Coordinates of C-alpha atoms and ligand atoms in Angstrom, one line a residue:
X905 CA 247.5 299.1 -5.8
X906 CA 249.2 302.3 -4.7
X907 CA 252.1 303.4 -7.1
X908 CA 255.4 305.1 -5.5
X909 CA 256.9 307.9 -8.0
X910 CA 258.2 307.5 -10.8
X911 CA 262.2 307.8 -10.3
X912 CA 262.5 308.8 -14.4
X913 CA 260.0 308.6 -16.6
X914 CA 260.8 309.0 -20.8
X915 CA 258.5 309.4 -23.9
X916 CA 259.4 308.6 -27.2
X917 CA 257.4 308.4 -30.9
X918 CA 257.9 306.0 -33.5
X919 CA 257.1 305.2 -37.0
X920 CA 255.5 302.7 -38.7
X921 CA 256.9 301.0 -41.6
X922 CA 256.1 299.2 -45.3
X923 CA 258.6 296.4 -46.6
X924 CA 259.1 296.9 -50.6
X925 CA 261.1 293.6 -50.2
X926 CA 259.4 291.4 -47.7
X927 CA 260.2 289.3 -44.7
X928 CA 258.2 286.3 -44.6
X929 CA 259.4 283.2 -42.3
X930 CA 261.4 282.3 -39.6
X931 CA 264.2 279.9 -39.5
X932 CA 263.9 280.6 -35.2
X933 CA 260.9 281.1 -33.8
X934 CA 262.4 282.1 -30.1
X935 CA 264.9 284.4 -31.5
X936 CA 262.7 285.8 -34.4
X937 CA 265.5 285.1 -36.7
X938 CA 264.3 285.6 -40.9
X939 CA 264.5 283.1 -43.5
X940 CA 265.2 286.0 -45.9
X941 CA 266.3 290.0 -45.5
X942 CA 264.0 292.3 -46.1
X943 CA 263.6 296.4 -47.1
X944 CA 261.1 298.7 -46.4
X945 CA 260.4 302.4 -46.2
X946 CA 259.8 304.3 -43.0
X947 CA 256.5 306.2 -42.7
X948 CA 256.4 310.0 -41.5
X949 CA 255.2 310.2 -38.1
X950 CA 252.9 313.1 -38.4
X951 CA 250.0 310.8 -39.9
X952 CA 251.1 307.5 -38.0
X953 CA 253.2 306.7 -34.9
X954 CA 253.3 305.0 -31.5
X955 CA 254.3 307.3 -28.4
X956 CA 255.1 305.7 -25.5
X957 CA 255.6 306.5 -22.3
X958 CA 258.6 304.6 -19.7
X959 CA 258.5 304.8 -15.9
X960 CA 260.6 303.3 -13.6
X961 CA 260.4 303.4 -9.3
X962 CA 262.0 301.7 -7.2
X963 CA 258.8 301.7 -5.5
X964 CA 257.2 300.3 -8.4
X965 CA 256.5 296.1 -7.2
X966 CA 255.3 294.9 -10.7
X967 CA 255.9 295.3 -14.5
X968 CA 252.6 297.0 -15.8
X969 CA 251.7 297.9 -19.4
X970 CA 248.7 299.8 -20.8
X971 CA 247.7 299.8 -24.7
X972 CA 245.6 302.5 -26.1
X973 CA 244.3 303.9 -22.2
X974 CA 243.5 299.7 -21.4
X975 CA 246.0 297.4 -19.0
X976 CA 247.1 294.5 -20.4
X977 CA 249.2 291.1 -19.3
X978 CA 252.5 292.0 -18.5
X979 CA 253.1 288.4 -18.9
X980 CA 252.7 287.6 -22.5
X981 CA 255.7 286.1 -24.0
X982 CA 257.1 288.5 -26.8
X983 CA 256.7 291.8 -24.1
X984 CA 258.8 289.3 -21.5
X985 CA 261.5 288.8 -24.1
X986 CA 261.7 292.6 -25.4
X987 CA 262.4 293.6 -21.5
X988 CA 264.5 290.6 -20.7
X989 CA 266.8 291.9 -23.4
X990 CA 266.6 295.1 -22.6
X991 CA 267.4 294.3 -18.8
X992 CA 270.3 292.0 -19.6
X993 CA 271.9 295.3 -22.2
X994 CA 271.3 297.3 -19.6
X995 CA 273.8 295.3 -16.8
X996 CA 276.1 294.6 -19.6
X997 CA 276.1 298.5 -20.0
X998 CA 276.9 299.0 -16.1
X999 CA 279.6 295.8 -15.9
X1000 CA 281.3 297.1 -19.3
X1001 CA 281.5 301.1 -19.5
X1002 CA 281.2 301.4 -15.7
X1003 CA 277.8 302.7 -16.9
X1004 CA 275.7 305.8 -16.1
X1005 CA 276.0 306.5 -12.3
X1006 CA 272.7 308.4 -12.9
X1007 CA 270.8 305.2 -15.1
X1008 CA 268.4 303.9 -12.9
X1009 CA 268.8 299.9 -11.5
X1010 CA 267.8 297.5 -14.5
X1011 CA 266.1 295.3 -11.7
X1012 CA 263.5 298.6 -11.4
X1013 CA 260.3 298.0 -12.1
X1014 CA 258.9 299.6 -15.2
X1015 CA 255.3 301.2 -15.8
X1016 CA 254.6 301.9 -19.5
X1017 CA 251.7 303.0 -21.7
X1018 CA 251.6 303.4 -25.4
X1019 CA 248.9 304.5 -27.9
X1020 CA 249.0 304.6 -31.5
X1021 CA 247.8 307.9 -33.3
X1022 CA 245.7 305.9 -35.8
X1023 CA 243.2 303.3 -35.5
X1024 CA 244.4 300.1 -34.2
X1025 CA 241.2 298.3 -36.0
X1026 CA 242.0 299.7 -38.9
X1027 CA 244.4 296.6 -40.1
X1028 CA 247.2 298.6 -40.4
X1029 CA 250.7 297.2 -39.5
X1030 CA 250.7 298.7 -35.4
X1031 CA 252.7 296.3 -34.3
X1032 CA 255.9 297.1 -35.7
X1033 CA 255.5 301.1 -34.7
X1034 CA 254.7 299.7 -31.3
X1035 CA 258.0 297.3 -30.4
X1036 CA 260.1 299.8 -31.6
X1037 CA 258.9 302.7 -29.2
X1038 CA 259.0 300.1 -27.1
X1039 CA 262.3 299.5 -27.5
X1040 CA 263.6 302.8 -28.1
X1041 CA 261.6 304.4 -25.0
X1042 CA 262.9 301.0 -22.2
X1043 CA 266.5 301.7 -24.0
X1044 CA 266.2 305.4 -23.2
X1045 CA 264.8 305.0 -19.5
X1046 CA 267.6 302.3 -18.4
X1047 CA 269.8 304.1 -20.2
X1048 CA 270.9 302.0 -23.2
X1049 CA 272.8 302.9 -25.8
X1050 CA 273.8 299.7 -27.9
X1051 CA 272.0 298.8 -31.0
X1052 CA 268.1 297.7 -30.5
X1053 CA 267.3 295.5 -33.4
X1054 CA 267.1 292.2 -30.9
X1055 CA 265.0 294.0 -28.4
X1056 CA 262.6 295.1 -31.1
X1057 CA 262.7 292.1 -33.5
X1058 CA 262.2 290.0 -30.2
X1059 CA 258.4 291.6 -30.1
X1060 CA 258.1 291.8 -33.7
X1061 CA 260.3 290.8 -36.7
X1062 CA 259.4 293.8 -38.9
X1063 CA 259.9 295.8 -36.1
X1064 CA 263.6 296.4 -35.8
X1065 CA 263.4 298.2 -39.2
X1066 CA 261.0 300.7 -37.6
X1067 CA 264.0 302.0 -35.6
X1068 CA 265.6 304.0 -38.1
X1069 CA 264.2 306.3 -40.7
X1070 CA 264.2 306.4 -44.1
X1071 CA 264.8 303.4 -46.6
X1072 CA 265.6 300.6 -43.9
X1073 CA 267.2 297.1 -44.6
X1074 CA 266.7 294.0 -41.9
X1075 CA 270.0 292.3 -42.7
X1076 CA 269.1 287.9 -42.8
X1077 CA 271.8 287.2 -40.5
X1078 CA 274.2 284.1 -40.7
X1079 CA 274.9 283.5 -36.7
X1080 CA 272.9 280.9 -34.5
X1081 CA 272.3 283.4 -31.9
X1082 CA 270.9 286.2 -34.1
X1083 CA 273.7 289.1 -33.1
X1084 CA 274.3 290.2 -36.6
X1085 CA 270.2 289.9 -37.8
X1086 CA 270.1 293.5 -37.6
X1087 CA 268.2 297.1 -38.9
X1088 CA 270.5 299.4 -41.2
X1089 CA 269.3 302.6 -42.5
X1090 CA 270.2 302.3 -46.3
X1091 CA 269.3 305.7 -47.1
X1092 CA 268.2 309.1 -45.1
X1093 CA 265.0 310.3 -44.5
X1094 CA 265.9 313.2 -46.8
X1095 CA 267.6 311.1 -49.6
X1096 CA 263.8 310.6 -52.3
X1097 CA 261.8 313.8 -51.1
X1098 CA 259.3 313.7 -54.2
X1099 CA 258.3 309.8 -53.1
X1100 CA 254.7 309.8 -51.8
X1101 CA 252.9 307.5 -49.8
X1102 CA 248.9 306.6 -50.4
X1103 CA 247.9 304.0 -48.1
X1104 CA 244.6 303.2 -49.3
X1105 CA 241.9 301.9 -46.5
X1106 CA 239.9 299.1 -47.7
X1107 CA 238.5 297.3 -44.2
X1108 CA 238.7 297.8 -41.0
X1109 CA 238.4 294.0 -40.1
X1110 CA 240.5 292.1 -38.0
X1111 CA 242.7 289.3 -40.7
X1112 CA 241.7 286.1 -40.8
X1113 CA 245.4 284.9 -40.3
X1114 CA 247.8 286.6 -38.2
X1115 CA 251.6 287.0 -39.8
X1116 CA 252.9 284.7 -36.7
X1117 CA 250.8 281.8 -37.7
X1118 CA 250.8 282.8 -41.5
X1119 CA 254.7 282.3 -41.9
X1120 CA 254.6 279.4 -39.4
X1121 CA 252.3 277.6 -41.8
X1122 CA 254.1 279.2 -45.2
X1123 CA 257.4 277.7 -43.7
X1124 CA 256.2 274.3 -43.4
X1125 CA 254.2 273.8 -46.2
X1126 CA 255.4 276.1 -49.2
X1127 CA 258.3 275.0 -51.6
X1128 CA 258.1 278.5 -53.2
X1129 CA 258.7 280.2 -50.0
X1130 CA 261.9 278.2 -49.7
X1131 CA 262.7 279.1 -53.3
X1132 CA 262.0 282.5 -53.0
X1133 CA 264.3 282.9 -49.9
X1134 CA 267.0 281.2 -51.5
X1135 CA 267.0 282.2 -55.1
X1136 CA 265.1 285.3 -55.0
X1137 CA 265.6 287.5 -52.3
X1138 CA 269.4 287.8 -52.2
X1139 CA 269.4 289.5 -55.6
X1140 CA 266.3 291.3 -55.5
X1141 CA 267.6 292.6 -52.0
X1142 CA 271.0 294.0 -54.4
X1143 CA 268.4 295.8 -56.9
X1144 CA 266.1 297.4 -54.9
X1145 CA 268.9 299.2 -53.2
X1146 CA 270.3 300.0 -56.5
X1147 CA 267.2 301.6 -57.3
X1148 CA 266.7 303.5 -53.6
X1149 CA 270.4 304.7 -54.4
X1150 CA 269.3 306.4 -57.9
X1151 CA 265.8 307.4 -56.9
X1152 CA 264.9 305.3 -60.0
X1153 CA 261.5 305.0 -59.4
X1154 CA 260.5 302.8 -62.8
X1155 CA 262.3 300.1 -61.3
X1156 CA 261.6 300.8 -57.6
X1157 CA 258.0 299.8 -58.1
X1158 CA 258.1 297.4 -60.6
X1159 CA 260.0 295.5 -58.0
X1160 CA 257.7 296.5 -55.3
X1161 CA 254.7 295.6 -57.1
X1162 CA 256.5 291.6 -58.0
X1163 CA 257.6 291.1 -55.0
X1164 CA 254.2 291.8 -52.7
X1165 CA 252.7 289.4 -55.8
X1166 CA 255.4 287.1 -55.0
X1167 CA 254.5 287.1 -51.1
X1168 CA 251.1 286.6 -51.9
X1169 CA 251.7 283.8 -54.2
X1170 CA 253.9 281.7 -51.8
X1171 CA 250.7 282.8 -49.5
X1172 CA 248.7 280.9 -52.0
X1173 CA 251.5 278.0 -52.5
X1174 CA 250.8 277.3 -48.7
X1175 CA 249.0 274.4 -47.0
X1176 CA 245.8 275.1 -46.3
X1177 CA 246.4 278.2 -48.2
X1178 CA 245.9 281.8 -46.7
X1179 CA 243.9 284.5 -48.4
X1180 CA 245.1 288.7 -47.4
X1181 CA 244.1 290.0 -50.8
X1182 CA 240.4 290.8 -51.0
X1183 CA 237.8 291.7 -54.4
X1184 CA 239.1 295.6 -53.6
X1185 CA 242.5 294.8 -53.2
X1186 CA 242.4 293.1 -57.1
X1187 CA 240.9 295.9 -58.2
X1188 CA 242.9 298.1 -56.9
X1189 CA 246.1 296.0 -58.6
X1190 CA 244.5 296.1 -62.4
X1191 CA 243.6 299.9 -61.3
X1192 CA 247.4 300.7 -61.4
X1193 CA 248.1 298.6 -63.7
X1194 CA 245.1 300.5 -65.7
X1195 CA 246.9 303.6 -65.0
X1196 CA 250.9 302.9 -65.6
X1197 CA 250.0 301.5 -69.1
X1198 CA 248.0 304.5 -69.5
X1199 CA 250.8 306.3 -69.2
X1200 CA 253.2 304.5 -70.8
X1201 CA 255.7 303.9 -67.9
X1202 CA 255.2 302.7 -64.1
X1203 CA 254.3 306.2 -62.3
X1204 CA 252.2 304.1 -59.7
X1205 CA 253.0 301.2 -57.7
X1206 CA 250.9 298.9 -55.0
X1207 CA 252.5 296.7 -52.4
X1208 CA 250.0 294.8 -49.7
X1209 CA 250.7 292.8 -46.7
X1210 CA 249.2 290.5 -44.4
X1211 CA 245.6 292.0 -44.8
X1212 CA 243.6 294.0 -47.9
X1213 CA 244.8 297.5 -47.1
X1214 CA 247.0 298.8 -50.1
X1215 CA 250.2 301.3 -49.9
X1216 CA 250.7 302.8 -53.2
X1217 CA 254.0 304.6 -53.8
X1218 CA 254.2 307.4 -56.3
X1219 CA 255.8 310.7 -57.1
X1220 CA 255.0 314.2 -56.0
X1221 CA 253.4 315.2 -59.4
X1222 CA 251.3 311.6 -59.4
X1223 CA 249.5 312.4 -56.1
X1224 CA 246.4 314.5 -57.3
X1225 CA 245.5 312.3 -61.0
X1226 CA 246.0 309.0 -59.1
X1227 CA 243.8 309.9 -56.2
X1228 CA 241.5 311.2 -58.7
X1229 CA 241.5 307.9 -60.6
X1230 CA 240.8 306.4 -56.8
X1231 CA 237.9 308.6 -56.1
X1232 CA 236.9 307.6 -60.0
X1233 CA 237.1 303.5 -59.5
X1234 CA 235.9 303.8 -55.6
X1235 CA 233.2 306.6 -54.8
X1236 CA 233.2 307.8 -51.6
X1237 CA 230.1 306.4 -49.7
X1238 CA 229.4 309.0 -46.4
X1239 CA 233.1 310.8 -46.1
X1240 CA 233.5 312.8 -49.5
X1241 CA 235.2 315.5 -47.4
X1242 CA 237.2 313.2 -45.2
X1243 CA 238.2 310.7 -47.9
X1244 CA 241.8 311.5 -48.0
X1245 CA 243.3 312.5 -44.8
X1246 CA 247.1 313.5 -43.9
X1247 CA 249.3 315.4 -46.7
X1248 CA 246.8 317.4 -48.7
X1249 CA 246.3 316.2 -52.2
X1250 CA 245.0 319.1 -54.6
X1251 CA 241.4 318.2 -56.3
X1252 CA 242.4 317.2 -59.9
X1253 CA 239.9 316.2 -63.0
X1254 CA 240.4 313.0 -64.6
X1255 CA 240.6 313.0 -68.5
X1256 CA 238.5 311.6 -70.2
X1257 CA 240.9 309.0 -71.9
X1258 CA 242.1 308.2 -68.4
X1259 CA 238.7 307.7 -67.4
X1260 CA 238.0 305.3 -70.1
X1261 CA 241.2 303.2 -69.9
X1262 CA 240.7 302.0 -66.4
X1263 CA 238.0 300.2 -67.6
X1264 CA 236.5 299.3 -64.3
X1265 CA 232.5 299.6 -63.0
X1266 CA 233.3 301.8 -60.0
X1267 CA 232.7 299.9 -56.6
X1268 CA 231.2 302.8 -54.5
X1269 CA 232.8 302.3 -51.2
X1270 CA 235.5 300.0 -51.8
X1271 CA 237.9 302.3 -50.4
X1272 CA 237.4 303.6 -47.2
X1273 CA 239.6 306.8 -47.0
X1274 CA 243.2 307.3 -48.2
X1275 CA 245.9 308.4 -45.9
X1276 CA 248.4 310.5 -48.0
X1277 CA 252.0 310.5 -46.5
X1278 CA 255.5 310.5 -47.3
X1279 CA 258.8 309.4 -46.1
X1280 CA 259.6 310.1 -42.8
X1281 CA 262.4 309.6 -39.2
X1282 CA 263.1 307.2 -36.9
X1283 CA 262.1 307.5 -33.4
X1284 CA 262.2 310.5 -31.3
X1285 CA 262.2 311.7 -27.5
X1286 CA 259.3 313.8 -26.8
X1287 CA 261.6 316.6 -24.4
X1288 CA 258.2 318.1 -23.2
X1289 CA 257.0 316.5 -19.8
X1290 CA 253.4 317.4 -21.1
X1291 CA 253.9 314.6 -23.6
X1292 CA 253.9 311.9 -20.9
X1293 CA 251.3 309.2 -20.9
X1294 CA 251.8 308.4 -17.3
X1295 CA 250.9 310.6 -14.2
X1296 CA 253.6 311.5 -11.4
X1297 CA 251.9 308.4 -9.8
X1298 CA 253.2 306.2 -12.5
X1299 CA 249.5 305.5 -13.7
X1300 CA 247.9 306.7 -16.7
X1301 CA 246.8 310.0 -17.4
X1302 CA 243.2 310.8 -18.1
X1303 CA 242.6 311.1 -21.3
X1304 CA 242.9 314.6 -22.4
Ligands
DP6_2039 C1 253.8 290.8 -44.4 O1 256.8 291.4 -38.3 O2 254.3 291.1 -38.1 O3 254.2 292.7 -43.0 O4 257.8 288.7 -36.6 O5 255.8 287.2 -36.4 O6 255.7 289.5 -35.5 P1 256.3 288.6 -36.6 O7 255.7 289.1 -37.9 P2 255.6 290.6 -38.5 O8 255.5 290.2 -40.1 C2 255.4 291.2 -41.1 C3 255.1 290.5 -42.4 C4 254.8 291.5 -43.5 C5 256.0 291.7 -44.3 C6 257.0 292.7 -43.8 O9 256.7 293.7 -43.0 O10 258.2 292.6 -44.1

């Protein structure tokens, strides 16, 4: 099919993000409304983010989407609703302010391609980096400027807290129609810079279990779910911002590390029950356990989702002995000099009373690499036109 050009075309990055507090079931499916808020930290974008590209033509005859260089269906159901809303902002935007004169027509057709800078395969959470630059990029090529949290939670629930940096809360919501379910920064980017970010590889494998289904069943079936949405959360949500607020980092991951037990537990408490946390995921729980008793107080702190793959959160002058005690407990099998990519982490030796208290045979290859990170923004416009991941055709580029 030939492709008029593009009338604008915008590209924007976003991050990826881990919830200390989680979100886990729906009380509207259609809306992608929560049973419970939720908090979580935004990732820096130099190790992981979605770009996206956004063109729109009035020549263009068809919605078209590509995902990592492939073309997809246009047609599934949570990419419908994200540009539905983003369609129906965008005509409230021209009725209400008189609009942009220059904002191209919402009924334009819109071409976009997205890729993610990390491995798709490699179980990590893509889908909430990818509705939010999805979001964010359609909001800046219409020319939309209220806030995004429906468009993005539309395609994803976790993913309206991708559109801010930072330490991010997804606010329940009391309202039928989901208008005040929304994404709040809690604190800046720039608030905790010693906090560090290990995210520790352990398979590549696609889960078992998506979330969708996952909380679908754990709604249904699990009375502790329930419980933890009504008696839990609320005050849990209350402490964990306390403890953002002081950069008190004891009680930041001892919260962190309860409630990703507690997630998994109502995981467990559901009917048939549903299994993220594999042999290397345990052992990577008593390892930090190992280690913060070690040392007397919680330096180290794990938090897993809907798959194997742990984020550990620690401090700046953590980094080097933990991922010591990693390389320790988990010998590299092939990558010794790729094991840990991103932030550079200084080679440290292990002492030899560390060694002995983590008390573990050492799984040689349990860990597949560690990507070192930190805190990091919200979503940005990429100003240089090189950045683009469509042609002036409105078709992807080659890949470079
Ligand atoms: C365990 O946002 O992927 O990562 O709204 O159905 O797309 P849907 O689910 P999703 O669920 C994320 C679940 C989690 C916890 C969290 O990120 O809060």
């Amino acid at each position: 099919m030939a492709s008029g050009k593009p009338l604008a075309a915008v590209t924007c990055t976003a991050p990826v993000n881990i919830a200390v507090i989680k979100y886990w079931g729906k009380r509207d499916e259609e809306l992608v409304l929560p049973i419970n808020s939720s908090l979580s930290v935004t990732l820096h974008q130099e190790q992981l983010r979605t770009t996206t590209t956004a063109a729109v033509s009035p020549d263009f005859t068809e919605d078209r989407i590509w995902l990592n260089g492939r073309e997809e269906d246009v047609g599934q159901p949570r990419l419908q609703a994200c540009l539905r809303e983003i369609r129906r902002l965008a005509r409230e935007r021209r009725r209400t302010q008189d609009g942009d004169a220059l904002a191209p027509s919402p009924s334009y057709k819109v071409h976009i391609a997205s890729v993610n800078n990390f491995p798709t395969a490699a179980g990590l959470a893509s889908s909430a980096a990818g509705y939010a630059c999805l979001a964010y990029t359609l909001a800046q090529v219409y020319g939309v400027d209220s806030d995004l949290s429906e468009v993005a939670r539309r395609g994803s629930g976790s993913a309206c807290r991708s559109l801010h940096g930072g330490f991010v809360e997804w606010q329940m919501g009391v309202q039928a129609d989901g208008t005040d379910s929304v994404a709040r920064p809690v604190a800046p980017e720039s608030h905790w810079p010693e906090l560090r970010v290990l995210i520790l590889v352990v398979s590549a494998e696609k889960k078992l279990t998506g979330s969708t289904v996952g909380m679908q069943t754990s709604v249904e079936t699990s009375a502790l779910l329930k419980f933890r949405a009504e008696a839990v959360v609320p005050a849990r949500m209350r402490e964990m911002t306390r403890c953002i607020q002081e950069r008190d980092f004891q009680g930041f991951g001892q919260l962190t590390m309860r409630d990703s037990n507690q997630f998994h537990a109502t995981c467990l408490d559901t009917f048939p029950p549903i299994f993220y946390l594999n042999d290397t995921s345990r052992r990577i729980i008593h390892l930090v356990h190992c280690f913060n008793a070690h040392h007397g107080q919680t330096k180290v702190a794990y938090t897993f989702d809907a798959g194997p793959n742990a984020v550990v959160f620690t401090l700046e002058d953590t980094v080097a002995e933990f991922v010591a005690a990693v390389r320790h407990s988990f010998p590299p099998e092939s990558n010794g000099d790729k094991f840990v990519q991103g932030l550079q982490v200084a080679p440290a030796l292990l002492p030899d009373d560390l060694k002995a208290a983590l008390a573990l045979e050492p799984t040689p290859g349990g860990v597949k690499y560690i990507i070192s990170t930190q805190v990091g923004p919200g979503p940005q416009v990429l100003r240089d036109p090189q950045a683009h991941l469509l042609g002036p055709d409105g078709l992807p580029r080659p890949a470079a």
